[in-house]
mmCIF file of C-alpha atoms in Angstrom:
data_model
loop_
_atom_site.group_PDB
_atom_site.id
_atom_site.type_symbol
_atom_site.label_atom_id
_atom_site.label_comp_id
_atom_site.label_asym_id
_atom_site.label_seq_id
_atom_site.Cartn_x
_atom_site.Cartn_y
_atom_site.Cartn_z
ATOM 1 C CA UNK A 106 -1.594 142.511 123.326
ATOM 2 C CA UNK A 107 -2.348 144.834 120.391
ATOM 3 C CA UNK A 108 -4.389 147.942 120.833
ATOM 4 C CA UNK A 109 -7.986 147.818 119.598
ATOM 5 C CA UNK A 110 -10.125 150.844 118.990
ATOM 6 C CA UNK A 111 -13.484 150.395 117.330
ATOM 7 C CA UNK A 112 -16.777 148.525 117.569
ATOM 8 C CA UNK A 113 -17.272 145.154 119.201
ATOM 9 C CA UNK A 114 -20.176 143.154 117.824
ATOM 10 C CA UNK A 115 -21.776 141.129 120.572
ATOM 11 C CA UNK A 116 -24.429 138.743 119.179
ATOM 12 C CA UNK A 117 -27.279 137.815 121.482
ATOM 13 C CA UNK A 118 -30.499 135.920 120.996
ATOM 14 C CA UNK A 119 -32.845 138.305 122.769
ATOM 15 C CA UNK A 120 -33.878 141.918 122.301
ATOM 16 C CA UNK A 121 -32.321 144.468 124.671
ATOM 17 C CA UNK A 122 -33.008 148.141 125.341
ATOM 18 C CA UNK A 123 -32.003 150.171 122.326
ATOM 19 C CA UNK A 124 -32.103 147.265 119.870
ATOM 20 C CA UNK A 125 -33.475 148.088 116.447
ATOM 21 C CA UNK A 126 -35.691 146.059 114.149
ATOM 22 C CA UNK A 127 -32.740 145.815 111.765
ATOM 23 C CA UNK A 128 -30.473 144.199 114.338
ATOM 24 C CA UNK A 129 -32.545 143.142 117.364
ATOM 25 C CA UNK A 130 -29.952 140.652 118.566
ATOM 26 C CA UNK A 131 -26.711 142.497 117.939
ATOM 27 C CA UNK A 132 -25.145 144.846 120.421
ATOM 28 C CA UNK A 133 -22.444 147.313 119.322
ATOM 29 C CA UNK A 134 -20.081 148.420 122.039
ATOM 30 C CA UNK A 135 -17.356 151.024 121.716
ATOM 31 C CA UNK A 136 -14.220 149.655 123.337
ATOM 32 C CA UNK A 137 -10.610 150.494 123.909
ATOM 33 C CA UNK A 138 -7.996 147.977 124.969
ATOM 34 C CA UNK A 139 -5.260 149.904 126.696
ATOM 35 C CA UNK A 140 -1.863 149.789 125.094
ATOM 36 C CA UNK A 141 0.805 147.723 126.882
ATOM 37 C CA UNK A 142 3.419 149.328 129.122
ATOM 38 C CA UNK A 143 6.023 149.162 126.366
ATOM 39 C CA UNK A 144 3.957 151.694 124.400
ATOM 40 C CA UNK A 145 3.265 154.043 127.289
ATOM 41 C CA UNK A 146 4.800 157.489 126.696
ATOM 42 C CA UNK A 147 6.597 157.330 130.046
ATOM 43 C CA UNK A 148 8.431 154.186 128.883
ATOM 44 C CA UNK A 149 9.803 155.865 125.749
ATOM 45 C CA UNK A 150 13.633 155.888 125.637
ATOM 46 C CA UNK A 151 13.685 159.501 124.404
ATOM 47 C CA UNK A 152 11.454 162.533 124.705
ATOM 48 C CA UNK A 153 11.044 162.522 120.931
ATOM 49 C CA UNK A 154 9.632 158.998 121.070
ATOM 50 C CA UNK A 155 7.350 159.995 123.952
ATOM 51 C CA UNK A 156 5.960 162.791 121.752
ATOM 52 C CA UNK A 157 5.379 160.320 118.916
ATOM 53 C CA UNK A 158 3.415 158.027 121.234
ATOM 54 C CA UNK A 159 1.337 160.918 122.520
ATOM 55 C CA UNK A 160 0.659 161.932 118.915
ATOM 56 C CA UNK A 161 -0.711 158.473 118.114
ATOM 57 C CA UNK A 162 -4.357 159.531 118.328
ATOM 58 C CA UNK A 163 -5.634 156.009 117.689
ATOM 59 C CA UNK A 164 -4.564 155.253 121.262
ATOM 60 C CA UNK A 165 -6.817 157.989 122.613
ATOM 61 C CA UNK A 166 -10.307 157.870 121.049
ATOM 62 C CA UNK A 167 -13.171 160.098 122.136
ATOM 63 C CA UNK A 168 -13.518 162.432 125.135
ATOM 64 C CA UNK A 169 -12.144 159.833 127.549
ATOM 65 C CA UNK A 170 -9.122 159.477 125.305
ATOM 66 C CA UNK A 171 -8.388 163.176 125.719
ATOM 67 C CA UNK A 172 -8.296 162.751 129.494
ATOM 68 C CA UNK A 173 -6.156 159.611 129.236
ATOM 69 C CA UNK A 174 -3.741 161.375 126.901
ATOM 70 C CA UNK A 175 -3.364 164.307 129.300
ATOM 71 C CA UNK A 176 -2.674 161.943 132.189
ATOM 72 C CA UNK A 177 -0.155 159.927 130.136
ATOM 73 C CA UNK A 178 1.544 163.243 129.404
ATOM 74 C CA UNK A 179 1.738 164.088 133.119
ATOM 75 C CA UNK A 180 2.966 160.564 133.862
ATOM 76 C CA UNK A 181 5.799 160.934 131.345
ATOM 77 C CA UNK A 182 6.781 164.305 132.812
ATOM 78 C CA UNK A 183 6.808 162.859 136.302
ATOM 79 C CA UNK A 184 8.902 159.850 135.275
ATOM 80 C CA UNK A 185 11.567 162.034 133.657
ATOM 81 C CA UNK A 186 11.278 165.168 135.802
ATOM 82 C CA UNK A 187 14.972 165.106 136.723
ATOM 83 C CA UNK A 188 16.116 164.966 133.101
ATOM 84 C CA UNK A 189 15.761 168.481 131.596
ATOM 85 C CA UNK A 190 17.185 167.409 128.236
ATOM 86 C CA UNK A 191 14.564 164.650 127.961
ATOM 87 C CA UNK A 192 11.742 167.026 128.878
ATOM 88 C CA UNK A 193 12.622 169.487 126.127
ATOM 89 C CA UNK A 194 12.176 166.852 123.422
ATOM 90 C CA UNK A 195 8.438 166.161 123.867
ATOM 91 C CA UNK A 196 7.696 169.878 123.725
ATOM 92 C CA UNK A 197 9.676 170.190 120.511
ATOM 93 C CA UNK A 198 8.112 167.073 118.994
ATOM 94 C CA UNK A 199 4.545 168.029 119.871
ATOM 95 C CA UNK A 200 4.695 171.651 118.686
ATOM 96 C CA UNK A 201 3.598 174.797 120.516
ATOM 97 C CA UNK A 202 -0.130 174.494 119.806
ATOM 98 C CA UNK A 203 -0.331 170.860 120.887
ATOM 99 C CA UNK A 204 1.801 171.507 123.963
ATOM 100 C CA UNK A 205 -0.471 174.361 125.012
ATOM 101 C CA UNK A 206 -3.574 172.195 124.725
ATOM 102 C CA UNK A 207 -1.981 169.219 126.492
ATOM 103 C CA UNK A 208 -0.799 171.396 129.358
ATOM 104 C CA UNK A 209 -4.271 172.911 129.734
ATOM 105 C CA UNK A 210 -5.861 169.457 129.723
ATOM 106 C CA UNK A 211 -3.269 168.241 132.224
ATOM 107 C CA UNK A 212 -4.004 171.198 134.530
ATOM 108 C CA UNK A 213 -7.703 170.382 134.315
ATOM 109 C CA UNK A 214 -7.129 166.678 134.977
ATOM 110 C CA UNK A 215 -5.059 167.386 138.071
ATOM 111 C CA UNK A 216 -7.640 169.831 139.398
ATOM 112 C CA UNK A 217 -10.464 167.353 138.752
ATOM 113 C CA UNK A 218 -8.711 164.436 140.407
ATOM 114 C CA UNK A 219 -7.653 166.503 143.391
ATOM 115 C CA UNK A 220 -11.166 167.857 143.930
ATOM 116 C CA UNK A 221 -12.776 164.418 143.706
ATOM 117 C CA UNK A 222 -10.002 162.347 145.274
ATOM 118 C CA UNK A 223 -9.941 160.086 142.245
ATOM 119 C CA UNK A 224 -7.333 157.988 140.512
ATOM 120 C CA UNK A 225 -4.485 157.985 143.017
ATOM 121 C CA UNK A 226 -3.462 158.860 146.545
ATOM 122 C CA UNK A 227 -3.076 162.451 147.689
ATOM 123 C CA UNK A 228 0.698 161.963 147.815
ATOM 124 C CA UNK A 229 0.786 160.710 144.227
ATOM 125 C CA UNK A 230 -1.357 163.587 143.028
ATOM 126 C CA UNK A 231 0.882 166.092 144.811
ATOM 127 C CA UNK A 232 3.922 164.496 143.181
ATOM 128 C CA UNK A 233 2.255 164.790 139.777
ATOM 129 C CA UNK A 234 1.408 168.429 140.515
ATOM 130 C CA UNK A 235 5.020 169.234 141.360
ATOM 131 C CA UNK A 236 6.304 167.352 138.307
ATOM 132 C CA UNK A 237 4.000 169.311 136.018
ATOM 133 C CA UNK A 238 5.092 172.551 137.689
ATOM 134 C CA UNK A 239 8.759 171.614 137.276
ATOM 135 C CA UNK A 240 8.228 170.788 133.608
ATOM 136 C CA UNK A 241 7.144 174.388 132.937
ATOM 137 C CA UNK A 242 10.852 175.255 133.202
ATOM 138 C CA UNK A 243 11.287 173.563 129.807
ATOM 139 C CA UNK A 244 8.263 175.095 128.073
ATOM 140 C CA UNK A 245 8.865 177.229 124.976
ATOM 141 C CA UNK A 246 8.775 180.871 126.206
ATOM 142 C CA UNK A 247 5.833 181.846 123.996
ATOM 143 C CA UNK A 248 3.749 178.912 125.261
ATOM 144 C CA UNK A 249 4.666 179.597 128.888
ATOM 145 C CA UNK A 250 3.708 183.258 128.558
ATOM 146 C CA UNK A 251 0.368 182.503 126.884
ATOM 147 C CA UNK A 252 -0.565 179.851 129.454
ATOM 148 C CA UNK A 253 0.169 182.241 132.313
ATOM 149 C CA UNK A 254 -1.773 185.100 130.703
ATOM 150 C CA UNK A 255 -4.759 182.884 129.922
ATOM 151 C CA UNK A 256 -4.780 181.561 133.487
ATOM 152 C CA UNK A 257 -4.714 185.061 134.953
ATOM 153 C CA UNK A 258 -7.268 186.563 132.577
ATOM 154 C CA UNK A 259 -10.377 188.207 133.980
ATOM 155 C CA UNK A 260 -12.977 185.719 135.152
ATOM 156 C CA UNK A 261 -11.079 182.634 133.997
ATOM 157 C CA UNK A 262 -11.417 179.446 136.022
ATOM 158 C CA UNK A 263 -8.224 179.089 138.017
ATOM 159 C CA UNK A 264 -7.526 175.363 137.530
ATOM 160 C CA UNK A 265 -3.912 176.285 136.726
ATOM 161 C CA UNK A 266 -3.284 178.154 139.959
ATOM 162 C CA UNK A 267 -2.464 174.945 141.846
ATOM 163 C CA UNK A 268 0.380 174.280 139.408
ATOM 164 C CA UNK A 269 1.638 177.838 138.945
ATOM 165 C CA UNK A 270 1.923 178.495 142.672
ATOM 166 C CA UNK A 271 4.253 175.523 143.180
ATOM 167 C CA UNK A 272 7.850 176.617 143.946
ATOM 168 C CA UNK A 273 9.006 174.337 141.117
ATOM 169 C CA UNK A 274 7.036 176.330 138.536
ATOM 170 C CA UNK A 275 8.774 178.729 136.202
ATOM 171 C CA UNK A 276 9.263 182.057 138.016
ATOM 172 C CA UNK A 277 8.439 184.118 134.928
ATOM 173 C CA UNK A 278 5.107 182.310 134.587
ATOM 174 C CA UNK A 279 4.181 183.066 138.195
ATOM 175 C CA UNK A 280 5.072 186.728 137.664
ATOM 176 C CA UNK A 281 3.027 186.952 134.453
ATOM 177 C CA UNK A 282 0.124 185.152 136.106
ATOM 178 C CA UNK A 283 0.186 187.569 139.050
ATOM 179 C CA UNK A 284 0.439 190.679 136.869
ATOM 180 C CA UNK A 285 -2.422 189.509 134.642
ATOM 181 C CA UNK A 286 -4.646 188.450 137.537
ATOM 182 C CA UNK A 287 -3.930 191.710 139.373
ATOM 183 C CA UNK A 288 -4.857 193.783 136.311
ATOM 184 C CA UNK A 289 -8.021 191.714 135.905
ATOM 185 C CA UNK A 290 -8.885 192.253 139.575
ATOM 186 C CA UNK A 291 -8.398 196.031 139.262
ATOM 187 C CA UNK A 292 -11.063 196.036 136.550
ATOM 188 C CA UNK A 293 -13.494 193.446 137.847
ATOM 189 C CA UNK A 294 -13.164 193.482 141.653
ATOM 190 C CA UNK A 295 -14.485 189.929 141.409
ATOM 191 C CA UNK A 296 -13.915 187.205 143.977
ATOM 192 C CA UNK A 297 -12.462 184.844 141.341
ATOM 193 C CA UNK A 298 -9.785 187.329 140.311
ATOM 194 C CA UNK A 299 -9.047 188.300 143.924
ATOM 195 C CA UNK A 300 -8.643 184.651 144.867
ATOM 196 C CA UNK A 301 -6.152 184.019 142.060
ATOM 197 C CA UNK A 302 -4.039 186.939 143.253
ATOM 198 C CA UNK A 303 -4.122 185.662 146.830
ATOM 199 C CA UNK A 304 -3.310 182.079 145.865
ATOM 200 C CA UNK A 305 -0.160 182.931 143.952
ATOM 201 C CA UNK A 306 1.003 185.546 146.485
ATOM 202 C CA UNK A 307 0.742 183.045 149.331
ATOM 203 C CA UNK A 308 3.173 180.740 147.541
ATOM 204 C CA UNK A 309 5.998 183.148 146.721
ATOM 205 C CA UNK A 310 7.611 185.547 149.255
ATOM 206 C CA UNK A 311 9.469 187.387 146.474
ATOM 207 C CA UNK A 312 6.275 188.079 144.538
ATOM 208 C CA UNK A 313 4.558 189.106 147.760
ATOM 209 C CA UNK A 314 7.296 191.652 148.512
ATOM 210 C CA UNK A 315 7.264 193.068 144.965
ATOM 211 C CA UNK A 316 3.474 193.245 144.912
ATOM 212 C CA UNK A 317 3.415 195.107 148.223
ATOM 213 C CA UNK A 318 6.031 197.571 146.981
ATOM 214 C CA UNK A 319 3.947 198.321 143.888
ATOM 215 C CA UNK A 320 0.900 199.253 145.957
ATOM 216 C CA UNK A 321 -1.098 196.307 144.705
ATOM 217 C CA UNK A 322 -1.287 194.739 148.152
ATOM 218 C CA UNK A 323 -3.188 197.697 149.596
ATOM 219 C CA UNK A 324 -5.854 197.553 146.887
ATOM 220 C CA UNK A 325 -6.205 193.796 147.205
ATOM 221 C CA UNK A 326 -6.393 193.797 151.021
ATOM 222 C CA UNK A 327 -9.002 196.568 151.112
ATOM 223 C CA UNK A 328 -11.266 194.599 148.816
ATOM 224 C CA UNK A 329 -10.598 191.257 150.530
ATOM 225 C CA UNK A 330 -11.591 192.655 153.922
ATOM 226 C CA UNK A 331 -14.908 193.787 152.497
ATOM 227 C CA UNK A 332 -15.820 190.240 151.482
#
């Protein structure tokens, strides 16, 4: 079945809410027929082809399309998570700016679905979370660094923490995230920044040891006990 994106004209013989005097019996409905499995990014034979399918914006119209595109991206990463060479190709084909935005949208989608219990089972969502974390190993260094810094920045919503604290996530990203969140906490003493520090420390014994040795643990614990 071909993909359709556009307006469906639905003639009817009676007025309906929202009908105008110019077209009292015509209803215009925005519709999207999902592309078949053969066009799904996860089904692409190469990572380059997966990037091309994700770049086909006609498949992803409107705000809902943005969410669908992010989830298709996660789905492709999960399908090919054990093929590092494959995973590098989508990142190269999409470009740094597009990769950064897709990753951010994917983080947000995972956080939303986990919080609302939507779309799939808890086990499937956890698998998607780990796959996205594992894929950060193949991110271009500049993109990985920026994502980690943005996630740890003062007052930022920590939707990315769930991914970055996974053991499969890139170690350098977790370190950058911790350093940025810790610096933000030193300035703000806010609960949001303190929570981000605690979340990532609880997931990584090495980071916990290094953080304690630097004296950061003492400052964080003193504040946390006051809450």
